């Protein structure tokens, strides 16, 4: 008798035991089973759609996607570049920069040989003086033709000359600097390694050849004189040379002529001329060229008419129209005091004064 699952007639001959034997040759390997993962639809999905009760799920991807790998690679490259640039300076010889030497300065007062001439109109003074053909203001600080050197490009030479000119203009022509109101326009152009010397010169002025404010810039005693004409006459030269593979030097030699009168004087008060000759030597390395700052190596100043008995360390105290130099020479010098510079004084030639 046939079983419950067999046909009434029994199992047909020639068969191997029903439908199960039909798939015995099929091999369900692991890859087939993994690819055949299915997901059953939810009850809501089966109510609203007549799709089959189950759906195939895409196989899971193992590992990181290509976009993630590219992003990680870019981050690693950027980090490595930042570390490399931090360890290696893009500017040659910056790490081996030599020490900046302090500024050496000399200020020589020029004493008049008679009465200081004066006139009510500053234009008349200039017209009858050696400064008659001088240019006015920054136009008198002219730049020479520039060319490259063995180790510096033409643009670097121009930068050195332009920065030197900026220093000369700021320290010799700015009214707020000349009257002692500010030093910041000059200080901003000084190399960082000379700032301590600069600041000490103004906080504790000393006639030691290192710390005289009048060696850094031109400034008058505001309690004594003021500008009678802001159109300062200027004439001079600039020259740049390469002194080492890492150093440019600029030599500046300029004469400035100022019209002055007593502080608070009434209109029409006689003015007089005051002359300052400044010989400045600047030094530039590649750091200075990049920051547009200067190293001052020497400052040689001659100024008059001044009284040799007056102290010209902190301020210049000019002799004005109608005045004469006080009797006596410069302040005493102690040759045993090695820390102080020897006091110097010169005579202002009559030809340097206006013929009024």
mmCIF file with all atom_site columns, C-alpha atoms in Angstrom, residues 128-305:
data_model
loop_
_atom_site.group_PDB
_atom_site.id
_atom_site.type_symbol
_atom_site.label_atom_id
_atom_site.label_alt_id
_atom_site.label_comp_id
_atom_site.label_asym_id
_atom_site.label_entity_id
_atom_site.label_seq_id
_atom_site.pdbx_PDB_ins_code
_atom_site.Cartn_x
_atom_site.Cartn_y
_atom_site.Cartn_z
_atom_site.occupancy
_atom_site.B_iso_or_equiv
_atom_site.pdbx_formal_charge
_atom_site.auth_seq_id
_atom_site.auth_comp_id
_atom_site.auth_asym_id
_atom_site.auth_atom_id
_atom_site.pdbx_PDB_model_num
ATOM 1   C CA . UNK A 1 128 ? 70.489 132.513 -1.402  1.00 0.00 ? 128 UNK A CA 1
ATOM 2   C CA . UNK A 1 129 ? 71.995 129.303 -0.021  1.00 0.00 ? 129 UNK A CA 1
ATOM 3   C CA . UNK A 1 130 ? 73.824 126.292 -1.502  1.00 0.00 ? 130 UNK A CA 1
ATOM 4   C CA . UNK A 1 131 ? 70.467 124.458 -1.260  1.00 0.00 ? 131 UNK A CA 1
ATOM 5   C CA . UNK A 1 132 ? 68.880 126.623 -3.955  1.00 0.00 ? 132 UNK A CA 1
ATOM 6   C CA . UNK A 1 133 ? 68.988 123.779 -6.496  1.00 0.00 ? 133 UNK A CA 1
ATOM 7   C CA . UNK A 1 134 ? 68.086 120.992 -4.091  1.00 0.00 ? 134 UNK A CA 1
ATOM 8   C CA . UNK A 1 135 ? 64.881 119.027 -4.597  1.00 0.00 ? 135 UNK A CA 1
ATOM 9   C CA . UNK A 1 136 ? 62.056 119.107 -2.089  1.00 0.00 ? 136 UNK A CA 1
ATOM 10  C CA . UNK A 1 137 ? 61.335 116.217 0.270   1.00 0.00 ? 137 UNK A CA 1
ATOM 11  C CA . UNK A 1 138 ? 61.457 112.595 -0.843  1.00 0.00 ? 138 UNK A CA 1
ATOM 12  C CA . UNK A 1 139 ? 62.080 113.661 -4.443  1.00 0.00 ? 139 UNK A CA 1
ATOM 13  C CA . UNK A 1 140 ? 65.619 114.506 -3.372  1.00 0.00 ? 140 UNK A CA 1
ATOM 14  C CA . UNK A 1 141 ? 66.266 110.887 -2.324  1.00 0.00 ? 141 UNK A CA 1
ATOM 15  C CA . UNK A 1 142 ? 66.703 109.477 -5.809  1.00 0.00 ? 142 UNK A CA 1
ATOM 16  C CA . UNK A 1 143 ? 67.274 105.824 -6.681  1.00 0.00 ? 143 UNK A CA 1
ATOM 17  C CA . UNK A 1 144 ? 70.195 104.916 -8.953  1.00 0.00 ? 144 UNK A CA 1
ATOM 18  C CA . UNK A 1 145 ? 70.023 102.577 -11.920 1.00 0.00 ? 145 UNK A CA 1
ATOM 19  C CA . UNK A 1 146 ? 69.976 98.999  -10.615 1.00 0.00 ? 146 UNK A CA 1
ATOM 20  C CA . UNK A 1 147 ? 71.388 95.759  -11.915 1.00 0.00 ? 147 UNK A CA 1
ATOM 21  C CA . UNK A 1 148 ? 71.699 92.246  -10.578 1.00 0.00 ? 148 UNK A CA 1
ATOM 22  C CA . UNK A 1 149 ? 74.781 91.087  -8.690  1.00 0.00 ? 149 UNK A CA 1
ATOM 23  C CA . UNK A 1 150 ? 76.426 87.681  -8.510  1.00 0.00 ? 150 UNK A CA 1
ATOM 24  C CA . UNK A 1 151 ? 74.020 86.371  -5.860  1.00 0.00 ? 151 UNK A CA 1
ATOM 25  C CA . UNK A 1 152 ? 71.113 88.858  -5.851  1.00 0.00 ? 152 UNK A CA 1
ATOM 26  C CA . UNK A 1 153 ? 68.543 89.521  -8.546  1.00 0.00 ? 153 UNK A CA 1
ATOM 27  C CA . UNK A 1 154 ? 67.763 92.989  -9.868  1.00 0.00 ? 154 UNK A CA 1
ATOM 28  C CA . UNK A 1 155 ? 64.471 93.033  -7.953  1.00 0.00 ? 155 UNK A CA 1
ATOM 29  C CA . UNK A 1 156 ? 66.320 92.258  -4.698  1.00 0.00 ? 156 UNK A CA 1
ATOM 30  C CA . UNK A 1 157 ? 68.753 95.115  -5.316  1.00 0.00 ? 157 UNK A CA 1
ATOM 31  C CA . UNK A 1 158 ? 65.812 97.446  -5.978  1.00 0.00 ? 158 UNK A CA 1
ATOM 32  C CA . UNK A 1 159 ? 64.177 96.256  -2.752  1.00 0.00 ? 159 UNK A CA 1
ATOM 33  C CA . UNK A 1 160 ? 67.330 97.084  -0.769  1.00 0.00 ? 160 UNK A CA 1
ATOM 34  C CA . UNK A 1 161 ? 67.568 100.573 -2.282  1.00 0.00 ? 161 UNK A CA 1
ATOM 35  C CA . UNK A 1 162 ? 63.864 101.262 -1.813  1.00 0.00 ? 162 UNK A CA 1
ATOM 36  C CA . UNK A 1 163 ? 63.922 100.131 1.825   1.00 0.00 ? 163 UNK A CA 1
ATOM 37  C CA . UNK A 1 164 ? 66.971 102.313 2.498   1.00 0.00 ? 164 UNK A CA 1
ATOM 38  C CA . UNK A 1 165 ? 65.154 105.264 0.936   1.00 0.00 ? 165 UNK A CA 1
ATOM 39  C CA . UNK A 1 166 ? 62.108 104.587 3.120   1.00 0.00 ? 166 UNK A CA 1
ATOM 40  C CA . UNK A 1 167 ? 64.300 104.705 6.206   1.00 0.00 ? 167 UNK A CA 1
ATOM 41  C CA . UNK A 1 168 ? 65.931 107.975 5.128   1.00 0.00 ? 168 UNK A CA 1
ATOM 42  C CA . UNK A 1 169 ? 62.559 109.588 4.399   1.00 0.00 ? 169 UNK A CA 1
ATOM 43  C CA . UNK A 1 170 ? 60.982 108.402 7.653   1.00 0.00 ? 170 UNK A CA 1
ATOM 44  C CA . UNK A 1 171 ? 63.954 109.423 9.799   1.00 0.00 ? 171 UNK A CA 1
ATOM 45  C CA . UNK A 1 172 ? 64.811 112.752 8.151   1.00 0.00 ? 172 UNK A CA 1
ATOM 46  C CA . UNK A 1 173 ? 61.637 114.200 6.604   1.00 0.00 ? 173 UNK A CA 1
ATOM 47  C CA . UNK A 1 174 ? 58.586 113.167 8.659   1.00 0.00 ? 174 UNK A CA 1
ATOM 48  C CA . UNK A 1 175 ? 57.394 116.241 10.641  1.00 0.00 ? 175 UNK A CA 1
ATOM 49  C CA . UNK A 1 176 ? 56.200 114.127 13.586  1.00 0.00 ? 176 UNK A CA 1
ATOM 50  C CA . UNK A 1 177 ? 59.656 112.532 13.823  1.00 0.00 ? 177 UNK A CA 1
ATOM 51  C CA . UNK A 1 178 ? 61.524 115.824 13.408  1.00 0.00 ? 178 UNK A CA 1
ATOM 52  C CA . UNK A 1 179 ? 59.551 117.419 16.227  1.00 0.00 ? 179 UNK A CA 1
ATOM 53  C CA . UNK A 1 180 ? 60.052 114.489 18.600  1.00 0.00 ? 180 UNK A CA 1
ATOM 54  C CA . UNK A 1 181 ? 56.419 113.388 18.665  1.00 0.00 ? 181 UNK A CA 1
ATOM 55  C CA . UNK A 1 182 ? 57.004 109.882 17.307  1.00 0.00 ? 182 UNK A CA 1
ATOM 56  C CA . UNK A 1 183 ? 59.723 107.331 16.652  1.00 0.00 ? 183 UNK A CA 1
ATOM 57  C CA . UNK A 1 184 ? 57.445 104.484 15.522  1.00 0.00 ? 184 UNK A CA 1
ATOM 58  C CA . UNK A 1 185 ? 57.709 105.210 11.751  1.00 0.00 ? 185 UNK A CA 1
ATOM 59  C CA . UNK A 1 186 ? 61.482 104.724 12.043  1.00 0.00 ? 186 UNK A CA 1
ATOM 60  C CA . UNK A 1 187 ? 61.394 101.845 14.507  1.00 0.00 ? 187 UNK A CA 1
ATOM 61  C CA . UNK A 1 188 ? 59.149 99.808  12.192  1.00 0.00 ? 188 UNK A CA 1
ATOM 62  C CA . UNK A 1 189 ? 61.953 99.700  9.612   1.00 0.00 ? 189 UNK A CA 1
ATOM 63  C CA . UNK A 1 190 ? 64.723 98.562  11.972  1.00 0.00 ? 190 UNK A CA 1
ATOM 64  C CA . UNK A 1 191 ? 65.831 94.920  11.931  1.00 0.00 ? 191 UNK A CA 1
ATOM 65  C CA . UNK A 1 192 ? 64.394 92.981  14.871  1.00 0.00 ? 192 UNK A CA 1
ATOM 66  C CA . UNK A 1 193 ? 67.876 92.168  16.171  1.00 0.00 ? 193 UNK A CA 1
ATOM 67  C CA . UNK A 1 194 ? 68.671 95.893  16.550  1.00 0.00 ? 194 UNK A CA 1
ATOM 68  C CA . UNK A 1 195 ? 65.448 96.886  18.290  1.00 0.00 ? 195 UNK A CA 1
ATOM 69  C CA . UNK A 1 196 ? 66.907 96.494  21.796  1.00 0.00 ? 196 UNK A CA 1
ATOM 70  C CA . UNK A 1 197 ? 69.659 98.959  20.943  1.00 0.00 ? 197 UNK A CA 1
ATOM 71  C CA . UNK A 1 198 ? 67.139 101.299 19.315  1.00 0.00 ? 198 UNK A CA 1
ATOM 72  C CA . UNK A 1 199 ? 64.787 101.240 22.310  1.00 0.00 ? 199 UNK A CA 1
ATOM 73  C CA . UNK A 1 200 ? 67.607 101.703 24.810  1.00 0.00 ? 200 UNK A CA 1
ATOM 74  C CA . UNK A 1 201 ? 68.847 104.715 22.845  1.00 0.00 ? 201 UNK A CA 1
ATOM 75  C CA . UNK A 1 202 ? 65.547 106.500 23.423  1.00 0.00 ? 202 UNK A CA 1
ATOM 76  C CA . UNK A 1 203 ? 64.880 105.313 26.968  1.00 0.00 ? 203 UNK A CA 1
ATOM 77  C CA . UNK A 1 204 ? 68.439 105.979 28.208  1.00 0.00 ? 204 UNK A CA 1
ATOM 78  C CA . UNK A 1 205 ? 70.266 108.285 25.733  1.00 0.00 ? 205 UNK A CA 1
ATOM 79  C CA . UNK A 1 206 ? 74.033 108.137 26.149  1.00 0.00 ? 206 UNK A CA 1
ATOM 80  C CA . UNK A 1 207 ? 76.921 109.736 24.254  1.00 0.00 ? 207 UNK A CA 1
ATOM 81  C CA . UNK A 1 208 ? 78.779 106.439 23.941  1.00 0.00 ? 208 UNK A CA 1
ATOM 82  C CA . UNK A 1 209 ? 78.686 106.044 20.167  1.00 0.00 ? 209 UNK A CA 1
ATOM 83  C CA . UNK A 1 210 ? 75.924 103.427 20.470  1.00 0.00 ? 210 UNK A CA 1
ATOM 84  C CA . UNK A 1 211 ? 72.873 105.003 22.104  1.00 0.00 ? 211 UNK A CA 1
ATOM 85  C CA . UNK A 1 212 ? 72.318 108.508 20.728  1.00 0.00 ? 212 UNK A CA 1
ATOM 86  C CA . UNK A 1 213 ? 68.816 109.069 19.307  1.00 0.00 ? 213 UNK A CA 1
ATOM 87  C CA . UNK A 1 214 ? 70.275 111.642 16.892  1.00 0.00 ? 214 UNK A CA 1
ATOM 88  C CA . UNK A 1 215 ? 72.357 108.829 15.407  1.00 0.00 ? 215 UNK A CA 1
ATOM 89  C CA . UNK A 1 216 ? 69.171 106.998 14.441  1.00 0.00 ? 216 UNK A CA 1
ATOM 90  C CA . UNK A 1 217 ? 67.125 109.945 13.197  1.00 0.00 ? 217 UNK A CA 1
ATOM 91  C CA . UNK A 1 218 ? 66.914 113.737 12.948  1.00 0.00 ? 218 UNK A CA 1
ATOM 92  C CA . UNK A 1 219 ? 64.931 115.400 15.685  1.00 0.00 ? 219 UNK A CA 1
ATOM 93  C CA . UNK A 1 220 ? 64.948 118.882 17.165  1.00 0.00 ? 220 UNK A CA 1
ATOM 94  C CA . UNK A 1 221 ? 64.236 120.047 20.689  1.00 0.00 ? 221 UNK A CA 1
ATOM 95  C CA . UNK A 1 222 ? 60.506 120.891 20.430  1.00 0.00 ? 222 UNK A CA 1
ATOM 96  C CA . UNK A 1 223 ? 60.802 123.315 23.355  1.00 0.00 ? 223 UNK A CA 1
ATOM 97  C CA . UNK A 1 224 ? 63.243 125.420 21.346  1.00 0.00 ? 224 UNK A CA 1
ATOM 98  C CA . UNK A 1 225 ? 62.502 125.243 17.611  1.00 0.00 ? 225 UNK A CA 1
ATOM 99  C CA . UNK A 1 226 ? 59.792 124.370 15.095  1.00 0.00 ? 226 UNK A CA 1
ATOM 100 C CA . UNK A 1 227 ? 59.670 124.018 11.313  1.00 0.00 ? 227 UNK A CA 1
ATOM 101 C CA . UNK A 1 228 ? 59.178 127.314 9.510   1.00 0.00 ? 228 UNK A CA 1
ATOM 102 C CA . UNK A 1 229 ? 58.691 125.458 6.208   1.00 0.00 ? 229 UNK A CA 1
ATOM 103 C CA . UNK A 1 230 ? 57.763 121.804 5.765   1.00 0.00 ? 230 UNK A CA 1
ATOM 104 C CA . UNK A 1 231 ? 59.348 121.761 2.285   1.00 0.00 ? 231 UNK A CA 1
ATOM 105 C CA . UNK A 1 232 ? 62.731 120.382 3.310   1.00 0.00 ? 232 UNK A CA 1
ATOM 106 C CA . UNK A 1 233 ? 65.493 120.568 0.706   1.00 0.00 ? 233 UNK A CA 1
ATOM 107 C CA . UNK A 1 234 ? 67.406 117.352 0.003   1.00 0.00 ? 234 UNK A CA 1
ATOM 108 C CA . UNK A 1 235 ? 70.277 116.227 -2.175  1.00 0.00 ? 235 UNK A CA 1
ATOM 109 C CA . UNK A 1 236 ? 72.359 113.050 -2.067  1.00 0.00 ? 236 UNK A CA 1
ATOM 110 C CA . UNK A 1 237 ? 73.186 109.628 -3.440  1.00 0.00 ? 237 UNK A CA 1
ATOM 111 C CA . UNK A 1 238 ? 72.434 105.950 -2.876  1.00 0.00 ? 238 UNK A CA 1
ATOM 112 C CA . UNK A 1 239 ? 74.663 103.065 -3.922  1.00 0.00 ? 239 UNK A CA 1
ATOM 113 C CA . UNK A 1 240 ? 74.229 99.294  -3.524  1.00 0.00 ? 240 UNK A CA 1
ATOM 114 C CA . UNK A 1 241 ? 77.007 96.688  -3.668  1.00 0.00 ? 241 UNK A CA 1
ATOM 115 C CA . UNK A 1 242 ? 77.256 92.983  -2.857  1.00 0.00 ? 242 UNK A CA 1
ATOM 116 C CA . UNK A 1 243 ? 79.798 92.394  -0.096  1.00 0.00 ? 243 UNK A CA 1
ATOM 117 C CA . UNK A 1 244 ? 79.132 88.675  0.423   1.00 0.00 ? 244 UNK A CA 1
ATOM 118 C CA . UNK A 1 245 ? 77.055 85.907  -1.083  1.00 0.00 ? 245 UNK A CA 1
ATOM 119 C CA . UNK A 1 246 ? 74.360 86.613  1.508   1.00 0.00 ? 246 UNK A CA 1
ATOM 120 C CA . UNK A 1 247 ? 74.740 90.368  2.033   1.00 0.00 ? 247 UNK A CA 1
ATOM 121 C CA . UNK A 1 248 ? 73.940 93.569  0.180   1.00 0.00 ? 248 UNK A CA 1
ATOM 122 C CA . UNK A 1 249 ? 75.213 96.905  1.475   1.00 0.00 ? 249 UNK A CA 1
ATOM 123 C CA . UNK A 1 250 ? 73.696 100.288 0.653   1.00 0.00 ? 250 UNK A CA 1
ATOM 124 C CA . UNK A 1 251 ? 75.592 103.515 1.251   1.00 0.00 ? 251 UNK A CA 1
ATOM 125 C CA . UNK A 1 252 ? 73.555 106.710 1.596   1.00 0.00 ? 252 UNK A CA 1
ATOM 126 C CA . UNK A 1 253 ? 75.033 110.209 1.669   1.00 0.00 ? 253 UNK A CA 1
ATOM 127 C CA . UNK A 1 254 ? 72.470 113.031 1.861   1.00 0.00 ? 254 UNK A CA 1
ATOM 128 C CA . UNK A 1 255 ? 72.346 116.664 2.907   1.00 0.00 ? 255 UNK A CA 1
ATOM 129 C CA . UNK A 1 256 ? 69.102 118.017 4.398   1.00 0.00 ? 256 UNK A CA 1
ATOM 130 C CA . UNK A 1 257 ? 68.371 121.718 4.824   1.00 0.00 ? 257 UNK A CA 1
ATOM 131 C CA . UNK A 1 258 ? 65.599 122.791 7.224   1.00 0.00 ? 258 UNK A CA 1
ATOM 132 C CA . UNK A 1 259 ? 64.044 126.229 7.753   1.00 0.00 ? 259 UNK A CA 1
ATOM 133 C CA . UNK A 1 260 ? 63.524 126.764 11.504  1.00 0.00 ? 260 UNK A CA 1
ATOM 134 C CA . UNK A 1 261 ? 62.179 129.433 13.845  1.00 0.00 ? 261 UNK A CA 1
ATOM 135 C CA . UNK A 1 262 ? 61.590 129.680 17.609  1.00 0.00 ? 262 UNK A CA 1
ATOM 136 C CA . UNK A 1 263 ? 58.770 127.560 19.000  1.00 0.00 ? 263 UNK A CA 1
ATOM 137 C CA . UNK A 1 264 ? 55.535 129.525 19.153  1.00 0.00 ? 264 UNK A CA 1
ATOM 138 C CA . UNK A 1 265 ? 56.978 132.499 17.263  1.00 0.00 ? 265 UNK A CA 1
ATOM 139 C CA . UNK A 1 266 ? 54.622 134.970 15.644  1.00 0.00 ? 266 UNK A CA 1
ATOM 140 C CA . UNK A 1 267 ? 54.183 135.154 11.891  1.00 0.00 ? 267 UNK A CA 1
ATOM 141 C CA . UNK A 1 268 ? 56.976 137.212 10.372  1.00 0.00 ? 268 UNK A CA 1
ATOM 142 C CA . UNK A 1 269 ? 59.605 136.130 12.888  1.00 0.00 ? 269 UNK A CA 1
ATOM 143 C CA . UNK A 1 270 ? 62.920 135.604 11.173  1.00 0.00 ? 270 UNK A CA 1
ATOM 144 C CA . UNK A 1 271 ? 63.704 132.028 10.195  1.00 0.00 ? 271 UNK A CA 1
ATOM 145 C CA . UNK A 1 272 ? 67.117 130.452 9.746   1.00 0.00 ? 272 UNK A CA 1
ATOM 146 C CA . UNK A 1 273 ? 68.515 127.450 7.942   1.00 0.00 ? 273 UNK A CA 1
ATOM 147 C CA . UNK A 1 274 ? 69.826 124.330 9.625   1.00 0.00 ? 274 UNK A CA 1
ATOM 148 C CA . UNK A 1 275 ? 71.887 121.778 7.699   1.00 0.00 ? 275 UNK A CA 1
ATOM 149 C CA . UNK A 1 276 ? 72.306 118.077 8.449   1.00 0.00 ? 276 UNK A CA 1
ATOM 150 C CA . UNK A 1 277 ? 74.551 115.757 6.485   1.00 0.00 ? 277 UNK A CA 1
ATOM 151 C CA . UNK A 1 278 ? 73.922 112.072 7.098   1.00 0.00 ? 278 UNK A CA 1
ATOM 152 C CA . UNK A 1 279 ? 76.132 109.250 5.878   1.00 0.00 ? 279 UNK A CA 1
ATOM 153 C CA . UNK A 1 280 ? 74.378 105.959 6.589   1.00 0.00 ? 280 UNK A CA 1
ATOM 154 C CA . UNK A 1 281 ? 75.549 102.435 5.844   1.00 0.00 ? 281 UNK A CA 1
ATOM 155 C CA . UNK A 1 282 ? 72.837 99.797  5.582   1.00 0.00 ? 282 UNK A CA 1
ATOM 156 C CA . UNK A 1 283 ? 73.230 96.042  5.488   1.00 0.00 ? 283 UNK A CA 1
ATOM 157 C CA . UNK A 1 284 ? 70.640 93.632  4.045   1.00 0.00 ? 284 UNK A CA 1
ATOM 158 C CA . UNK A 1 285 ? 70.458 89.861  4.158   1.00 0.00 ? 285 UNK A CA 1
ATOM 159 C CA . UNK A 1 286 ? 67.650 87.874  2.580   1.00 0.00 ? 286 UNK A CA 1
ATOM 160 C CA . UNK A 1 287 ? 65.581 88.073  5.749   1.00 0.00 ? 287 UNK A CA 1
ATOM 161 C CA . UNK A 1 288 ? 65.735 91.876  5.660   1.00 0.00 ? 288 UNK A CA 1
ATOM 162 C CA . UNK A 1 289 ? 64.794 91.922  1.985   1.00 0.00 ? 289 UNK A CA 1
ATOM 163 C CA . UNK A 1 290 ? 61.765 89.771  2.729   1.00 0.00 ? 290 UNK A CA 1
ATOM 164 C CA . UNK A 1 291 ? 60.618 91.851  5.733   1.00 0.00 ? 291 UNK A CA 1
ATOM 165 C CA . UNK A 1 292 ? 61.586 95.243  4.230   1.00 0.00 ? 292 UNK A CA 1
ATOM 166 C CA . UNK A 1 293 ? 63.740 96.175  7.205   1.00 0.00 ? 293 UNK A CA 1
ATOM 167 C CA . UNK A 1 294 ? 67.275 97.514  7.552   1.00 0.00 ? 294 UNK A CA 1
ATOM 168 C CA . UNK A 1 295 ? 70.388 96.826  9.553   1.00 0.00 ? 295 UNK A CA 1
ATOM 169 C CA . UNK A 1 296 ? 72.293 100.044 10.236  1.00 0.00 ? 296 UNK A CA 1
ATOM 170 C CA . UNK A 1 297 ? 76.004 99.451  10.562  1.00 0.00 ? 297 UNK A CA 1
ATOM 171 C CA . UNK A 1 298 ? 77.311 103.057 10.780  1.00 0.00 ? 298 UNK A CA 1
ATOM 172 C CA . UNK A 1 299 ? 75.770 106.507 11.089  1.00 0.00 ? 299 UNK A CA 1
ATOM 173 C CA . UNK A 1 300 ? 77.931 109.599 10.612  1.00 0.00 ? 300 UNK A CA 1
ATOM 174 C CA . UNK A 1 301 ? 76.135 112.924 11.198  1.00 0.00 ? 301 UNK A CA 1
ATOM 175 C CA . UNK A 1 302 ? 77.306 116.522 10.838  1.00 0.00 ? 302 UNK A CA 1
ATOM 176 C CA . UNK A 1 303 ? 74.795 119.210 11.855  1.00 0.00 ? 303 UNK A CA 1
ATOM 177 C CA . UNK A 1 304 ? 74.823 122.978 12.326  1.00 0.00 ? 304 UNK A CA 1
ATOM 178 C CA . UNK A 1 305 ? 74.680 125.686 13.333  1.00 0.00 ? 305 UNK A CA 1
#
